[in-house]
Amino acid sequence: LRSEWEPARRSPTSFVYPRAMKLYGHPMSGRYRRVAIAAAELDLPLERIELKIAEGENRSADYLAKNPMGKIPTLEDDDG
């Protein structure tokens, strides 16, 4: 029980995020799933963008601008 004089504890999930972060990757990737699960556990807004690895979307010029190594996953924050 918390007494009246004891301040309420702030959780790390109490922050307000203006926009969702973007997670690029493929759902079969273990690292992609780990990031998605961690974001869900922390109640972080996350937009999931599935890349078609077989079609080489991770080697496109747009994706290589985000991640020059072409690896997945890539997490893009609010700043771009």
CSV table of N, CA, C and O in Angstrom, one decimal:
chain,number,residue,atom,x,y,z
A,1,LEU,N,0.8,-1.2,0.0
A,1,LEU,CA,0.0,0.0,0.0
A,1,LEU,C,0.9,1.2,0.0
A,1,LEU,O,1.9,1.3,0.7
A,2,ARG,N,0.4,2.2,-0.8
A,2,ARG,CA,1.2,3.5,-0.9
A,2,ARG,C,0.5,4.5,0.0
A,2,ARG,O,-0.7,4.7,-0.1
A,3,SER,N,1.3,5.2,0.9
A,3,SER,CA,0.7,6.2,1.7
A,3,SER,C,0.5,7.5,0.9
A,3,SER,O,1.1,7.6,-0.2
A,4,GLU,N,-0.2,8.4,1.4
A,4,GLU,CA,-0.5,9.7,0.7
A,4,GLU,C,0.8,10.5,0.4
A,4,GLU,O,0.9,11.2,-0.6
A,5,TRP,N,1.8,10.5,1.3
A,5,TRP,CA,2.9,11.3,1.1
A,5,TRP,C,4.0,10.7,0.2
A,5,TRP,O,4.9,11.3,-0.3
A,6,GLU,N,3.8,9.4,-0.1
A,6,GLU,CA,4.8,8.7,-1.0
A,6,GLU,C,4.5,9.1,-2.4
A,6,GLU,O,3.3,8.9,-2.9
A,7,PRO,N,5.5,9.6,-3.2
A,7,PRO,CA,5.2,9.9,-4.6
A,7,PRO,C,4.9,8.7,-5.4
A,7,PRO,O,5.5,7.6,-5.2
A,8,ALA,N,4.1,8.9,-6.4
A,8,ALA,CA,3.8,7.8,-7.3
A,8,ALA,C,5.0,7.5,-8.2
A,8,ALA,O,5.7,8.4,-8.6
A,9,ARG,N,5.3,6.3,-8.4
A,9,ARG,CA,6.5,5.9,-9.3
A,9,ARG,C,6.1,6.0,-10.7
A,9,ARG,O,5.0,5.6,-11.1
A,10,ARG,N,7.0,6.6,-11.5
A,10,ARG,CA,6.7,6.7,-13.0
A,10,ARG,C,7.3,5.5,-13.6
A,10,ARG,O,8.4,5.1,-13.4
A,11,SER,N,6.6,4.9,-14.5
A,11,SER,CA,7.1,3.8,-15.3
A,11,SER,C,7.7,4.3,-16.6
A,11,SER,O,7.4,5.4,-17.0
A,12,PRO,N,8.6,3.5,-17.2
A,12,PRO,CA,9.2,4.0,-18.4
A,12,PRO,C,8.2,4.1,-19.5
A,12,PRO,O,8.5,4.7,-20.5
A,13,THR,N,7.1,3.5,-19.4
A,13,THR,CA,6.1,3.6,-20.5
A,13,THR,C,5.1,4.7,-20.3
A,13,THR,O,4.2,4.9,-21.1
A,14,SER,N,5.4,5.6,-19.3
A,14,SER,CA,4.5,6.7,-19.1
A,14,SER,C,4.8,7.9,-20.0
A,14,SER,O,4.1,8.9,-19.9
A,15,PHE,N,5.8,7.8,-20.8
A,15,PHE,CA,6.1,8.9,-21.7
A,15,PHE,C,5.2,9.0,-22.9
A,15,PHE,O,4.6,8.0,-23.3
A,16,VAL,N,5.0,10.1,-23.4
A,16,VAL,CA,4.1,10.3,-24.6
A,16,VAL,C,4.9,10.4,-25.8
A,16,VAL,O,5.9,11.2,-25.9
A,17,TYR,N,4.6,9.5,-26.8
A,17,TYR,CA,5.4,9.5,-28.0
A,17,TYR,C,4.4,10.1,-29.1
A,17,TYR,O,3.3,9.5,-29.3
A,18,PRO,N,4.9,11.1,-29.8
A,18,PRO,CA,4.0,11.8,-30.8
A,18,PRO,C,3.7,10.9,-32.0
A,18,PRO,O,2.6,11.0,-32.5
A,19,ARG,N,4.6,10.1,-32.4
A,19,ARG,CA,4.5,9.3,-33.6
A,19,ARG,C,5.0,7.9,-33.4
A,19,ARG,O,5.9,7.7,-32.6
A,20,ALA,N,4.6,7.0,-34.2
A,20,ALA,CA,5.1,5.6,-34.0
A,20,ALA,C,6.4,5.5,-34.7
A,20,ALA,O,6.7,6.1,-35.8
A,21,MET,N,7.3,4.7,-34.2
A,21,MET,CA,8.5,4.4,-34.8
A,21,MET,C,8.2,3.3,-35.9
A,21,MET,O,7.2,2.7,-35.8
A,22,LYS,N,9.1,3.2,-36.9
A,22,LYS,CA,8.9,2.3,-38.0
A,22,LYS,C,9.9,1.1,-37.8
A,22,LYS,O,11.1,1.4,-37.7
A,23,LEU,N,9.5,-0.1,-37.9
A,23,LEU,CA,10.3,-1.3,-37.9
A,23,LEU,C,10.3,-1.9,-39.2
A,23,LEU,O,9.2,-2.4,-39.7
A,24,TYR,N,11.4,-2.0,-39.9
A,24,TYR,CA,11.5,-2.6,-41.3
A,24,TYR,C,12.1,-4.0,-41.1
A,24,TYR,O,13.1,-4.1,-40.3
A,25,GLY,N,11.5,-5.0,-41.7
A,25,GLY,CA,12.1,-6.3,-41.6
A,25,GLY,C,11.1,-7.3,-42.1
A,25,GLY,O,10.2,-7.0,-42.8
A,26,HIS,N,11.4,-8.6,-41.8
A,26,HIS,CA,10.6,-9.7,-42.2
A,26,HIS,C,10.1,-10.5,-40.9
A,26,HIS,O,11.0,-10.7,-40.0
A,27,PRO,N,8.8,-10.8,-40.8
A,27,PRO,CA,8.3,-11.5,-39.6
A,27,PRO,C,9.0,-12.8,-39.3
A,27,PRO,O,9.0,-13.2,-38.1
A,28,MET,N,9.7,-13.4,-40.2
A,28,MET,CA,10.3,-14.7,-39.9
A,28,MET,C,11.7,-14.5,-39.3
A,28,MET,O,12.3,-15.4,-38.9
A,29,SER,N,12.2,-13.2,-39.3
A,29,SER,CA,13.5,-12.9,-38.7
A,29,SER,C,13.3,-12.9,-37.2
A,29,SER,O,12.5,-12.2,-36.6
A,30,GLY,N,14.2,-13.6,-36.5
A,30,GLY,CA,14.2,-13.6,-35.0
A,30,GLY,C,14.5,-12.3,-34.4
A,30,GLY,O,13.9,-11.9,-33.5
A,31,ARG,N,15.4,-11.5,-35.0
A,31,ARG,CA,15.7,-10.2,-34.5
A,31,ARG,C,14.6,-9.2,-34.7
A,31,ARG,O,14.3,-8.4,-33.9
A,32,TYR,N,13.9,-9.3,-35.8
A,32,TYR,CA,12.7,-8.5,-36.1
A,32,TYR,C,11.6,-8.8,-35.0
A,32,TYR,O,11.1,-7.9,-34.4
A,33,ARG,N,11.4,-10.1,-34.7
A,33,ARG,CA,10.4,-10.4,-33.7
A,33,ARG,C,10.8,-9.9,-32.3
A,33,ARG,O,10.0,-9.5,-31.5
A,34,ARG,N,12.1,-10.0,-32.0
A,34,ARG,CA,12.5,-9.5,-30.7
A,34,ARG,C,12.3,-8.1,-30.5
A,34,ARG,O,11.8,-7.6,-29.4
A,35,VAL,N,12.5,-7.3,-31.5
A,35,VAL,CA,12.3,-5.8,-31.4
A,35,VAL,C,10.8,-5.6,-31.3
A,35,VAL,O,10.4,-4.8,-30.5
A,36,ALA,N,10.0,-6.3,-32.1
A,36,ALA,CA,8.5,-6.1,-32.0
A,36,ALA,C,8.0,-6.5,-30.7
A,36,ALA,O,7.1,-5.8,-30.1
A,37,ILE,N,8.5,-7.6,-30.1
A,37,ILE,CA,8.0,-8.0,-28.8
A,37,ILE,C,8.4,-7.0,-27.7
A,37,ILE,O,7.6,-6.6,-26.8
A,38,ALA,N,9.7,-6.5,-27.7
A,38,ALA,CA,10.1,-5.5,-26.8
A,38,ALA,C,9.3,-4.3,-26.8
A,38,ALA,O,8.9,-3.7,-25.8
A,39,ALA,N,9.0,-3.8,-28.1
A,39,ALA,CA,8.1,-2.6,-28.2
A,39,ALA,C,6.7,-2.8,-27.6
A,39,ALA,O,6.2,-2.0,-27.0
A,40,ALA,N,6.2,-4.0,-27.9
A,40,ALA,CA,4.9,-4.3,-27.3
A,40,ALA,C,4.9,-4.4,-25.8
A,40,ALA,O,4.0,-3.9,-25.2
A,41,GLU,N,5.9,-5.0,-25.2
A,41,GLU,CA,6.0,-5.0,-23.8
A,41,GLU,C,6.2,-3.6,-23.1
A,41,GLU,O,5.7,-3.4,-22.0
A,42,LEU,N,6.8,-2.7,-23.9
A,42,LEU,CA,7.0,-1.4,-23.4
A,42,LEU,C,5.9,-0.4,-23.8
A,42,LEU,O,5.9,0.8,-23.5
A,43,ASP,N,4.8,-0.9,-24.5
A,43,ASP,CA,3.7,-0.1,-25.0
A,43,ASP,C,4.2,1.0,-25.9
A,43,ASP,O,3.7,2.1,-25.8
A,44,LEU,N,5.2,0.7,-26.7
A,44,LEU,CA,5.7,1.8,-27.6
A,44,LEU,C,4.9,1.6,-28.9
A,44,LEU,O,4.7,0.5,-29.4
A,45,PRO,N,4.5,2.7,-29.5
A,45,PRO,CA,3.8,2.6,-30.8
A,45,PRO,C,4.8,2.3,-31.9
A,45,PRO,O,5.9,2.8,-32.0
A,46,LEU,N,4.5,1.3,-32.7
A,46,LEU,CA,5.4,0.7,-33.7
A,46,LEU,C,4.7,0.4,-34.9
A,46,LEU,O,3.7,-0.4,-34.9
A,47,GLU,N,5.1,1.0,-36.0
A,47,GLU,CA,4.6,0.7,-37.3
A,47,GLU,C,5.5,-0.4,-38.0
A,47,GLU,O,6.6,-0.1,-38.2
A,48,ARG,N,4.9,-1.5,-38.3
A,48,ARG,CA,5.7,-2.6,-38.8
A,48,ARG,C,5.6,-2.6,-40.3
A,48,ARG,O,4.5,-2.6,-40.9
A,49,ILE,N,6.8,-2.5,-41.0
A,49,ILE,CA,6.8,-2.5,-42.4
A,49,ILE,C,7.5,-3.8,-42.9
A,49,ILE,O,8.7,-3.9,-42.6
A,50,GLU,N,6.8,-4.7,-43.5
A,50,GLU,CA,7.4,-6.0,-44.0
A,50,GLU,C,8.1,-5.8,-45.3
A,50,GLU,O,7.5,-5.3,-46.3
A,51,LEU,N,9.3,-6.2,-45.3
A,51,LEU,CA,10.1,-6.2,-46.5
A,51,LEU,C,10.0,-7.6,-47.2
A,51,LEU,O,10.1,-8.6,-46.5
A,52,LYS,N,10.0,-7.6,-48.5
A,52,LYS,CA,10.0,-8.8,-49.3
A,52,LYS,C,11.5,-9.1,-49.6
A,52,LYS,O,12.0,-8.7,-50.6
A,53,ILE,N,12.1,-10.0,-48.8
A,53,ILE,CA,13.5,-10.3,-48.9
A,53,ILE,C,13.8,-11.0,-50.2
A,53,ILE,O,14.8,-10.8,-50.8
A,54,ALA,N,12.9,-11.9,-50.5
A,54,ALA,CA,13.1,-12.7,-51.8
A,54,ALA,C,13.1,-11.9,-53.0
A,54,ALA,O,13.8,-12.2,-54.0
A,55,GLU,N,12.4,-10.7,-53.0
A,55,GLU,CA,12.4,-9.8,-54.1
A,55,GLU,C,13.5,-8.8,-54.0
A,55,GLU,O,13.6,-7.9,-54.8
A,56,GLY,N,14.3,-8.8,-52.9
A,56,GLY,CA,15.4,-7.9,-52.8
A,56,GLY,C,15.1,-6.5,-52.3
A,56,GLY,O,15.9,-5.6,-52.5
A,57,GLU,N,14.0,-6.4,-51.6
A,57,GLU,CA,13.6,-5.0,-51.1
A,57,GLU,C,14.7,-4.5,-50.1
A,57,GLU,O,14.8,-3.3,-49.9
A,58,ASN,N,15.4,-5.4,-49.4
A,58,ASN,CA,16.4,-4.9,-48.5
A,58,ASN,C,17.7,-4.4,-49.2
A,58,ASN,O,18.6,-3.9,-48.6
A,59,ARG,N,17.7,-4.6,-50.5
A,59,ARG,CA,18.8,-4.1,-51.3
A,59,ARG,C,18.5,-2.9,-52.2
A,59,ARG,O,19.3,-2.4,-53.0
A,60,SER,N,17.2,-2.4,-52.0
A,60,SER,CA,16.8,-1.2,-52.8
A,60,SER,C,17.5,0.0,-52.3
A,60,SER,O,18.0,0.1,-51.2
A,61,ALA,N,17.6,1.0,-53.2
A,61,ALA,CA,18.3,2.3,-52.8
A,61,ALA,C,17.6,3.0,-51.7
A,61,ALA,O,18.3,3.5,-50.8
A,62,ASP,N,16.3,2.9,-51.6
A,62,ASP,CA,15.6,3.5,-50.5
A,62,ASP,C,15.9,2.9,-49.1
A,62,ASP,O,16.2,3.6,-48.1
A,63,TYR,N,16.0,1.6,-49.1
A,63,TYR,CA,16.3,0.9,-47.9
A,63,TYR,C,17.8,1.0,-47.5
A,63,TYR,O,18.1,1.2,-46.4
A,64,LEU,N,18.6,1.0,-48.5
A,64,LEU,CA,20.1,1.2,-48.2
A,64,LEU,C,20.4,2.6,-47.7
A,64,LEU,O,21.4,2.8,-47.0
A,65,ALA,N,19.5,3.5,-48.0
A,65,ALA,CA,19.7,4.9,-47.4
A,65,ALA,C,19.4,4.8,-45.9
A,65,ALA,O,20.0,5.6,-45.2
A,66,LYS,N,18.5,4.0,-45.5
A,66,LYS,CA,18.2,3.8,-44.1
A,66,LYS,C,19.2,2.9,-43.3
A,66,LYS,O,19.6,3.2,-42.2
A,67,ASN,N,19.7,1.9,-44.0
A,67,ASN,CA,20.6,0.9,-43.4
A,67,ASN,C,21.6,0.5,-44.5
A,67,ASN,O,21.3,-0.4,-45.3
A,68,PRO,N,22.8,1.1,-44.6
A,68,PRO,CA,23.7,0.9,-45.7
A,68,PRO,C,24.2,-0.6,-45.8
A,68,PRO,O,24.6,-1.0,-46.9
A,69,MET,N,24.1,-1.3,-44.7
A,69,MET,CA,24.5,-2.7,-44.8
A,69,MET,C,23.4,-3.6,-45.4
A,69,MET,O,23.6,-4.8,-45.7
A,70,GLY,N,22.2,-3.1,-45.5
A,70,GLY,CA,21.1,-3.9,-46.0
A,70,GLY,C,20.6,-5.0,-45.1
A,70,GLY,O,19.8,-5.9,-45.5
A,71,LYS,N,20.9,-4.9,-43.8
A,71,LYS,CA,20.5,-6.0,-42.9
A,71,LYS,C,19.1,-5.7,-42.3
A,71,LYS,O,18.7,-4.5,-42.4
A,72,ILE,N,18.5,-6.7,-41.8
A,72,ILE,CA,17.2,-6.5,-41.1
A,72,ILE,C,17.3,-6.9,-39.7
A,72,ILE,O,18.2,-7.8,-39.4
A,73,PRO,N,16.6,-6.3,-38.7
A,73,PRO,CA,15.7,-5.3,-38.9
A,73,PRO,C,16.3,-3.9,-38.9
A,73,PRO,O,17.5,-3.8,-38.5
A,74,THR,N,15.6,-2.9,-39.2
A,74,THR,CA,16.0,-1.5,-39.1
A,74,THR,C,14.9,-0.8,-38.3
A,74,THR,O,13.7,-0.9,-38.7
A,75,LEU,N,15.2,-0.1,-37.3
A,75,LEU,CA,14.3,0.7,-36.5
A,75,LEU,C,14.5,2.1,-36.8
A,75,LEU,O,15.6,2.7,-36.6
A,76,GLU,N,13.5,2.8,-37.3
A,76,GLU,CA,13.6,4.2,-37.7
A,76,GLU,C,12.8,5.0,-36.6
A,76,GLU,O,11.6,4.8,-36.4
A,77,ASP,N,13.4,5.9,-36.0
A,77,ASP,CA,12.7,6.7,-35.0
A,77,ASP,C,12.0,7.9,-35.6
A,77,ASP,O,11.9,8.1,-36.8
A,78,ASP,N,11.4,8.7,-34.7
A,78,ASP,CA,10.6,9.9,-35.2
A,78,ASP,C,11.4,10.9,-36.0
A,78,ASP,O,10.8,11.5,-36.9
A,79,ASP,N,12.7,11.0,-35.8
A,79,ASP,CA,13.5,11.9,-36.6
A,79,ASP,C,13.8,11.5,-38.0
A,79,ASP,O,14.3,12.3,-38.8
A,80,GLY,N,13.5,10.3,-38.3
A,80,GLY,CA,13.8,9.8,-39.7
A,80,GLY,C,15.1,9.1,-39.7
A,80,GLY,O,15.6,8.5,-40.4
